[in-house]
Coordinates of C-alpha atoms and ligand atoms in Angstrom, one line a residue:
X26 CA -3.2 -20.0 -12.7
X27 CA -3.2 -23.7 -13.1
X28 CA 0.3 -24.1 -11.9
X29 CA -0.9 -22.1 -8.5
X30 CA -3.9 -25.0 -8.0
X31 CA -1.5 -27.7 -8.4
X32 CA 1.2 -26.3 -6.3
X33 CA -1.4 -26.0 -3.6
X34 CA -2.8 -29.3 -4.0
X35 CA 0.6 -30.3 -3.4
X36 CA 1.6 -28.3 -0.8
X37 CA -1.7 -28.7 1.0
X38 CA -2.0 -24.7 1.5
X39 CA -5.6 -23.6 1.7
X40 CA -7.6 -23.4 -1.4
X41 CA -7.7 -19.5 -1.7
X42 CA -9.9 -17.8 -4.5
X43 CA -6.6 -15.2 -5.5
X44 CA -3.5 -15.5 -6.0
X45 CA -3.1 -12.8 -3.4
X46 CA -3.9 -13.1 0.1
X47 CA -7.5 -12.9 1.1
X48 CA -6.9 -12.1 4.7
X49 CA -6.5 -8.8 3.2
X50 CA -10.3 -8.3 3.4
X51 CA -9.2 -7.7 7.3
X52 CA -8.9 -4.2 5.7
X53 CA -13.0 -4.1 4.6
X54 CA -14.3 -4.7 8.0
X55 CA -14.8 -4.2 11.7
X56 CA -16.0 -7.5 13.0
X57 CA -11.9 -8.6 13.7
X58 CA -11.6 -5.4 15.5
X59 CA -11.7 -7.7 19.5
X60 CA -9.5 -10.3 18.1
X61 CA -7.1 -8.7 20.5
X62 CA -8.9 -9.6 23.3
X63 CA -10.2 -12.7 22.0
X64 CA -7.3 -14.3 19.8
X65 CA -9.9 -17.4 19.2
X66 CA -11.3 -15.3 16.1
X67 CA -8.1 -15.6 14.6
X68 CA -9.2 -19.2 13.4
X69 CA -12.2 -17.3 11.6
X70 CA -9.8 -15.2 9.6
X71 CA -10.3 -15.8 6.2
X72 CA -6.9 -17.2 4.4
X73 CA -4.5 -17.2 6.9
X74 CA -1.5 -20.3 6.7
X75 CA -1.2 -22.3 9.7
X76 CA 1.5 -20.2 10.6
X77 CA -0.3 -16.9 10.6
X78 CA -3.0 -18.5 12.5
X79 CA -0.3 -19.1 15.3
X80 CA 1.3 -15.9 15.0
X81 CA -2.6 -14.2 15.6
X82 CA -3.0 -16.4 18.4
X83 CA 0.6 -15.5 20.2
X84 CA 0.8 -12.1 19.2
X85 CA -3.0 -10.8 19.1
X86 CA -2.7 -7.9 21.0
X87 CA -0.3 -6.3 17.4
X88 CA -3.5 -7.3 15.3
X89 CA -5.4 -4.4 15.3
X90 CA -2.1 -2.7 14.4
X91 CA -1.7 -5.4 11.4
X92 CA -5.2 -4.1 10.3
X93 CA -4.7 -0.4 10.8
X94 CA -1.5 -0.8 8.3
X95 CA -3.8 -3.0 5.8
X96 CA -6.2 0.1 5.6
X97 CA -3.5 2.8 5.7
X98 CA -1.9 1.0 2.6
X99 CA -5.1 0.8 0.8
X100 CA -6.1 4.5 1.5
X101 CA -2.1 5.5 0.4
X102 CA -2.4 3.0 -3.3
X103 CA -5.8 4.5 -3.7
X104 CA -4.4 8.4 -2.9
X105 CA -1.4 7.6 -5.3
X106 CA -3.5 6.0 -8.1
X107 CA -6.4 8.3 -8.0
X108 CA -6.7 10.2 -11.2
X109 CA -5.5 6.7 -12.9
X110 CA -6.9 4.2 -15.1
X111 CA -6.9 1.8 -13.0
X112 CA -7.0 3.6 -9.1
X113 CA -7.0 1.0 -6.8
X114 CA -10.2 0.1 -6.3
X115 CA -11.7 -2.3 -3.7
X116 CA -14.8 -4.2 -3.3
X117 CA -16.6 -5.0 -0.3
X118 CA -18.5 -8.1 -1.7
X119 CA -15.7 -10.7 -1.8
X120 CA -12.8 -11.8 0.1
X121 CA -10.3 -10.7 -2.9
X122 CA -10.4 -7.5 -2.3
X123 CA -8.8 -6.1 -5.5
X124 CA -10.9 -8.6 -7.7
X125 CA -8.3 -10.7 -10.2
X126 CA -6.8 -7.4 -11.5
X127 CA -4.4 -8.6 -8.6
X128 CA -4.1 -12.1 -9.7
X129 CA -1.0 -11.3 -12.5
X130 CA 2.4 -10.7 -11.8
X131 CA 1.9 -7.0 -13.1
X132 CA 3.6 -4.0 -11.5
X133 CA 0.3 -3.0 -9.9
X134 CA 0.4 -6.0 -8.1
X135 CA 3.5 -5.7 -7.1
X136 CA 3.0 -2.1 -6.0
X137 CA 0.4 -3.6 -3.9
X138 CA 2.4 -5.9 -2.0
X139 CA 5.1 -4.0 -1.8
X140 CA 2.7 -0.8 0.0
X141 CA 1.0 -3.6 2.1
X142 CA 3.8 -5.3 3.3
X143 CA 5.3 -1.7 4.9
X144 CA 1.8 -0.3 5.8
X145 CA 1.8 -3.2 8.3
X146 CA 5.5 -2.8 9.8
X147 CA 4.3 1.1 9.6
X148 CA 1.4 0.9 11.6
X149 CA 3.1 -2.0 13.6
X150 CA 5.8 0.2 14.7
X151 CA 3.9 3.8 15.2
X152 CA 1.5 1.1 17.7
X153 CA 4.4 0.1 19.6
X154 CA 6.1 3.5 20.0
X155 CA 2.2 5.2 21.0
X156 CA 2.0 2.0 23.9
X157 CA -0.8 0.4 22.5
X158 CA 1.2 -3.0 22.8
X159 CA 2.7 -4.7 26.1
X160 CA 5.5 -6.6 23.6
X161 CA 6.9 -4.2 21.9
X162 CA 8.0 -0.4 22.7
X163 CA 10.7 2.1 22.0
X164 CA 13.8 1.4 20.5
X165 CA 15.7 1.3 23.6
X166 CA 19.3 1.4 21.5
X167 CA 18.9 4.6 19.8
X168 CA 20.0 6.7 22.5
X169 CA 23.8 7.1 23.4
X170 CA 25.7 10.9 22.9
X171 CA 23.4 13.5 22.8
X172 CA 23.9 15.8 19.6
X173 CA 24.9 19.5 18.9
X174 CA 22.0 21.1 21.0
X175 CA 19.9 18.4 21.7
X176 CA 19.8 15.0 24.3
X177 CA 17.7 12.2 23.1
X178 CA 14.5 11.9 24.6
X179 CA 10.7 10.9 23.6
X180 CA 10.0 7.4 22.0
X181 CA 12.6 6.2 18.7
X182 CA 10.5 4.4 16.9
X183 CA 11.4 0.6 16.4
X184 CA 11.7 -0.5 13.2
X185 CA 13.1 -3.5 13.1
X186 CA 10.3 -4.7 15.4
X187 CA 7.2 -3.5 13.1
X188 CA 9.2 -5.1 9.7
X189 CA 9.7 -8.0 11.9
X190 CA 6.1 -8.5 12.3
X191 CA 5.1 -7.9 8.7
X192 CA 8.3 -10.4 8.0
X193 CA 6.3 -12.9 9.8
X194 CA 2.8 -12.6 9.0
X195 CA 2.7 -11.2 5.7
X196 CA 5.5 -13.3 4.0
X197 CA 4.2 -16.3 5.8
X198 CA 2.6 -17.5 2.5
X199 CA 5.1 -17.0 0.6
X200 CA 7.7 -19.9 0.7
X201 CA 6.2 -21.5 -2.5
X202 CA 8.9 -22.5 -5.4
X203 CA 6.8 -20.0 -7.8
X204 CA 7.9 -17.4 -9.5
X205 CA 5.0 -15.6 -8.4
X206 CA 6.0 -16.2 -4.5
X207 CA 9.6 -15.0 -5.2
X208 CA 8.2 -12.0 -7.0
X209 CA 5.6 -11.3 -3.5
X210 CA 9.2 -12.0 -1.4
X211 CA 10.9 -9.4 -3.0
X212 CA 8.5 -6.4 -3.6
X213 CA 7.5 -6.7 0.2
X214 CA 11.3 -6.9 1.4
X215 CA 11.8 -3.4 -0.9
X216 CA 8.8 -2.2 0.5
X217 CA 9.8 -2.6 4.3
X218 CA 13.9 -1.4 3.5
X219 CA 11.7 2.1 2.7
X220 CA 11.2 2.4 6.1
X221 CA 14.5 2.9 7.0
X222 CA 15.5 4.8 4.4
X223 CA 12.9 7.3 5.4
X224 CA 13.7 7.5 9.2
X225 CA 14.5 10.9 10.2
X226 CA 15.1 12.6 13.5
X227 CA 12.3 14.6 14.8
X228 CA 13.0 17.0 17.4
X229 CA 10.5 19.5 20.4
X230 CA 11.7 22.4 22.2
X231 CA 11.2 22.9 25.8
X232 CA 11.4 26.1 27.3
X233 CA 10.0 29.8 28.3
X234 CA 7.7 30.4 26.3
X235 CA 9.2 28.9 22.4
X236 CA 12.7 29.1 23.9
X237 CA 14.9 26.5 22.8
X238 CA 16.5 25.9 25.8
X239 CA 16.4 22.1 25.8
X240 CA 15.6 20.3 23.0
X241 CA 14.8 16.7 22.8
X242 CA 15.2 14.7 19.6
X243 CA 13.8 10.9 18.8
X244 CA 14.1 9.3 15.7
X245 CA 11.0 8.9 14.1
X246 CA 9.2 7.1 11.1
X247 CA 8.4 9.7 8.2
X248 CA 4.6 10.8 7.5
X249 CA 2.8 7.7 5.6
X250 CA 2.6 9.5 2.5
X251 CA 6.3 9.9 1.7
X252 CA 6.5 6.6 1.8
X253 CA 3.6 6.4 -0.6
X254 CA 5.0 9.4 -2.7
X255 CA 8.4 7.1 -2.9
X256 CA 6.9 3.4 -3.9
X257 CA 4.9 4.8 -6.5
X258 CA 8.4 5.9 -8.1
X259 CA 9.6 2.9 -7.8
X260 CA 6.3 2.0 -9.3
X261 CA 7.0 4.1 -12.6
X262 CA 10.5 2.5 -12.2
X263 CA 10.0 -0.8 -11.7
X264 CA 11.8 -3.9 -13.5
X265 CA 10.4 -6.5 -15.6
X266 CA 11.6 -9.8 -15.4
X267 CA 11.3 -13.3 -17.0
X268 CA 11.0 -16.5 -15.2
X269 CA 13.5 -19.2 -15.0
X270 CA 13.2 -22.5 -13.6
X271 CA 15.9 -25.1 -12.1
X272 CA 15.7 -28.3 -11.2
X273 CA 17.1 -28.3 -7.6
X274 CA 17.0 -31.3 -4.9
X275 CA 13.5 -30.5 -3.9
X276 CA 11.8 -30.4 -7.3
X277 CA 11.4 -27.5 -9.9
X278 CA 12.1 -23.9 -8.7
X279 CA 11.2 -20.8 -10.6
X280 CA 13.4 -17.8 -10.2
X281 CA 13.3 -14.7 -11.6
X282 CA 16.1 -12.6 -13.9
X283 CA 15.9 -9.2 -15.4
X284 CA 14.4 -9.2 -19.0
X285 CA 16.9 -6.7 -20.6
X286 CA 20.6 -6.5 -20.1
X287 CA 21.1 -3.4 -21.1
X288 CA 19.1 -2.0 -18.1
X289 CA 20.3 -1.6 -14.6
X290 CA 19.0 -4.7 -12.8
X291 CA 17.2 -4.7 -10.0
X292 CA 18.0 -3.5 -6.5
X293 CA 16.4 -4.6 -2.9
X294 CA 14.8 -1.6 -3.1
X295 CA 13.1 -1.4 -6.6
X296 CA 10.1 -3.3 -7.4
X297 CA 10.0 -6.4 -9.8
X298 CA 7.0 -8.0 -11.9
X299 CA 6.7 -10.7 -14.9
X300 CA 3.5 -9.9 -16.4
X301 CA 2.1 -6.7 -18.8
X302 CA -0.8 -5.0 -17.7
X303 CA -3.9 -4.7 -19.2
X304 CA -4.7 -1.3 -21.1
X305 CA -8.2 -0.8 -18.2
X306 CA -9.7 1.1 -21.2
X307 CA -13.3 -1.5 -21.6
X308 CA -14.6 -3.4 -18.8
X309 CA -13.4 -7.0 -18.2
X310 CA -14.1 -9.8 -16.6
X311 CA -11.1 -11.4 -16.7
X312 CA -8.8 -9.3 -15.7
X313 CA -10.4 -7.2 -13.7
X314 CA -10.5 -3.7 -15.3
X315 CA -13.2 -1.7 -14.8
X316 CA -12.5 0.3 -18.2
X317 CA -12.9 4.1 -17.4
X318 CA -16.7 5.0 -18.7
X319 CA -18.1 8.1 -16.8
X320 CA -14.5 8.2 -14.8
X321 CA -13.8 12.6 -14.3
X322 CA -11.0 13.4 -16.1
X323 CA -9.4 16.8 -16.3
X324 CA -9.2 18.6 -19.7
X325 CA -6.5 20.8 -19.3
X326 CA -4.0 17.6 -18.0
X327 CA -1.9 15.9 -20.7
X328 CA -1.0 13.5 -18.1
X329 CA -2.9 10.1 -17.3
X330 CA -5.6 12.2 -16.1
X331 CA -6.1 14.3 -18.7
X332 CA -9.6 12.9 -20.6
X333 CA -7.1 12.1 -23.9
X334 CA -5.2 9.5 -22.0
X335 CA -8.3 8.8 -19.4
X336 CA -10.5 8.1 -21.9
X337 CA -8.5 6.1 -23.8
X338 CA -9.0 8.3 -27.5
X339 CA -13.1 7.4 -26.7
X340 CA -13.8 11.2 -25.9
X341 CA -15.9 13.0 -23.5
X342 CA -19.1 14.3 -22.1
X343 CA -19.1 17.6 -20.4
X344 CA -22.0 18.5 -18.1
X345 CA -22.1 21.8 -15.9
X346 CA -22.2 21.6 -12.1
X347 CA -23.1 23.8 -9.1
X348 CA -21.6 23.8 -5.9
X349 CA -22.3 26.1 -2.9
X350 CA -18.8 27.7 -1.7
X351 CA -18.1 30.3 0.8
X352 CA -17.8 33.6 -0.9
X353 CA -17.3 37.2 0.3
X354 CA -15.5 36.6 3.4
X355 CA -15.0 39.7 5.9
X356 CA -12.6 39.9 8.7
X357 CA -14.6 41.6 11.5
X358 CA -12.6 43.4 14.4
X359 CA -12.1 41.4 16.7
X360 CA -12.5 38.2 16.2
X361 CA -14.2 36.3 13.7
X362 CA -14.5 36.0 9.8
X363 CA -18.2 36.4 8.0
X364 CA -18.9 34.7 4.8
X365 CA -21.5 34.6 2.4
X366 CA -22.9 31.3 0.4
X367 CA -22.4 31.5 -3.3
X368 CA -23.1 29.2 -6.2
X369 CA -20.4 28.5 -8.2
X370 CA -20.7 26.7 -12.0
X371 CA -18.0 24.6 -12.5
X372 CA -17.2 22.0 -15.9
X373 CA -16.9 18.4 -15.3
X374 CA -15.4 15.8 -17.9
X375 CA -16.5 12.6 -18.0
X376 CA -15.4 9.8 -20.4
X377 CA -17.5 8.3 -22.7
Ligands
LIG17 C1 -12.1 4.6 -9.4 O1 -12.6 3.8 -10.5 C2 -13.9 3.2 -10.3 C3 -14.1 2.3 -11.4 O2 -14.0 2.8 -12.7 C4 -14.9 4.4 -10.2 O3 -16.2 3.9 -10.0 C5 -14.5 5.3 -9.0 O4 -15.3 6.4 -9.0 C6 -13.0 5.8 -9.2 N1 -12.6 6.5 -8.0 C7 -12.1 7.7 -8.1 C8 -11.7 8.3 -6.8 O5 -11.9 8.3 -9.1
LIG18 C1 -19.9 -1.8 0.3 O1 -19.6 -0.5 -0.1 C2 -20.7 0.3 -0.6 C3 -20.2 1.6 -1.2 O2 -19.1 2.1 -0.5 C4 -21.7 0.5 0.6 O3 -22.8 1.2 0.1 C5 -22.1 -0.9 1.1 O4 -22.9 -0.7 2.3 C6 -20.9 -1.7 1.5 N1 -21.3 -3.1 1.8 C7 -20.8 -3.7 2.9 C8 -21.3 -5.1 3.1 O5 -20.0 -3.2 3.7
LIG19 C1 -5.9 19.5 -14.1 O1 -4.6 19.5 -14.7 C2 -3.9 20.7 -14.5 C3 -2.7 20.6 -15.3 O2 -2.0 19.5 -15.0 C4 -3.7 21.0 -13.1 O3 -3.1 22.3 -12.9 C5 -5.1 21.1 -12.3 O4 -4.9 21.2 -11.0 C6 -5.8 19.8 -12.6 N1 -7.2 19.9 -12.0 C7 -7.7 19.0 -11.2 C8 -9.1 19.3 -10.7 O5 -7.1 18.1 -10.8

């Protein structure tokens, strides 16, 4: 971390308390919610470079579409992560969001970045393609020969437009010679190109009554969670790499190069990091981890989930629970089902 404060010194970037960006505390709350109709708030953004600060004043009415993807990312690394060690937790009490955990190059961070970086040009680009922006819209060049049964019709959504705008406002920060920037560069480029790779075209039928006789087709952005489904592959897949620096014109740069040569090395689509991960079996301070005390875990999984792993070989407690469920349900002519309220006993694991 001390090369980060003396970069910044340097470079005269604002002190910032992580060595990710704290402008994703956006995410945690409503009060930025009218910067779209007032773009002055954009100065009381926590974080943000000068650059950003412009980009929120020009283009404020894509904000709220810049904070919808924020929370859509978060939501998708905490669905992904859930039954995890560490799941992706956020606090609400500081501007970093994801505590230091965040701070190494690990591959959770860059699964972070990478989910971040295309939750933006998501949301970006499902805002334009819904009209709740006057500069952006439909991708006007995505129409041309109809296909085999179908004309194009409806909204194509327009990529290149949302991962324009996460280009610009969520890599704005990272132009530093670090190896930590060119790490952030790359896992948010691989992040956006899943876009793309994910576009499909989505079709309606118009006609009597479910007759096909027309059928319009558009091409749309898949559902959020393939995307999420997909990034935490390249999560389990990721590459680790070691850090090289150069002297070049403008001073020392750091780079980054595969560690092993025997592996495949990296794509633009797989995710990099420099830096192991802690174990997040006991609580830490430093890095972050939580440790997994009284976290549920699931006794039948030999997975991450299951209390072995969970737990970290510490064991577990098993306490009895009762929930109410619907029980007894009749179907009664004509038309409405009847059910009856029953308590059910059910097992829960916790870790000791
Ligand atoms: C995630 O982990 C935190 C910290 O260990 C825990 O408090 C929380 O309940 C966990 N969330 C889920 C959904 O398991
Ligand atoms: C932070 O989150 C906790 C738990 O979700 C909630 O009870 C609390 O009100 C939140 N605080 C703020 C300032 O939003
Ligand atoms: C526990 O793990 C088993 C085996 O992987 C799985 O079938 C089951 O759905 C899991 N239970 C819960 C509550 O996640």
């Amino acid at each position: 971390m001390i090369h980060l404060t003396w970069l910044l010194l340097i470079f005269g970037i604002p002190r910032v308390t992580a060595s990710y960006p704290i402008w994703w505390s956006l995410a945690m709350g409503h009060q930025y919610s009218s910067v779209e109709s007032q773009p002055e708030l954009c100065s009381s953004i926590p974080g943000l470079v000068p650059k950003q600060l412009r980009f929120c004043r020009n283009f404020a009415e894509v904000m709220p579409s810049v904070v919808h993807g924020l929370s859509i990312a978060i939501h998708e690394c905490q669905h992904q992560f859930r039954g995890r060690r560490w799941n992706c937790t956020t606090l609400n009490d500081t501007l970093a969001i994801f505590g230091p955990v965040l701070d190494r190059a690990t591959r959770e961070a860059a699964f972070v970045h990478a989910i971040v970086s295309v939750g933006i040009a998501f949301a970006v680009t499902r805002g334009c393609a819904d009209g709740s922006s006057t500069i952006c819209g439909c991708d006007v060049m995505r129409k041309g020969p109809p296909g085999d049964g179908w004309k194009w019709g409806g909204c194509s959504e327009d990529v290149d437009f949302g991962s324009m705008v996460s280009r610009e406002f969520a890599d704005a920060r990272e132009n530093r010679p670090d190896a930590r920037s060119a790490m952030n560069r790359h896992n948010h480029e691989a992040g956006r190109t899943s876009i793309s790779e994910h576009m499909y075209l989505k079709c309606k039928c118009h006609g009597l009554s479910g007759s096909c006789e027309v059928k319009t087709c558009w091409f749309s952005q898949p559902n959020f969670r393939r995307i999420g489904d997909y990034m935490k592959d390249k999560y389990d897949s990721a590459s680790e790499m070691v850090v090289e620096k150069h002297r070049e014109s403008r001073g020392w740069v750091e780079t980054l190069r595969p560690k092993y040569t025997f592996f495949k090395p990296p794509t633009e689509t797989d995710l990099v990091y420099y830096e192991n991960s802690p174990n997040f079996c006991e609580p830490n301070k430093e890095t972050g981890s939580f440790g997994t005390q009284d976290r549920t875990c699931n006794l039948t999984s030999h997975g991450i989930d299951g209390c072995e792993l969970l737990c970290c070989g510490r064991g577990h407690n098993t306490r009895t629970e009762k929930r109410k469920e619907k029980c007894h349900c009749t179907f009664h002519w004509c038309c409405y089902v009847s059910c009856q309220e029953c308590m059910r006993v059910y097992d829960v694991h916790t870790c000791k």
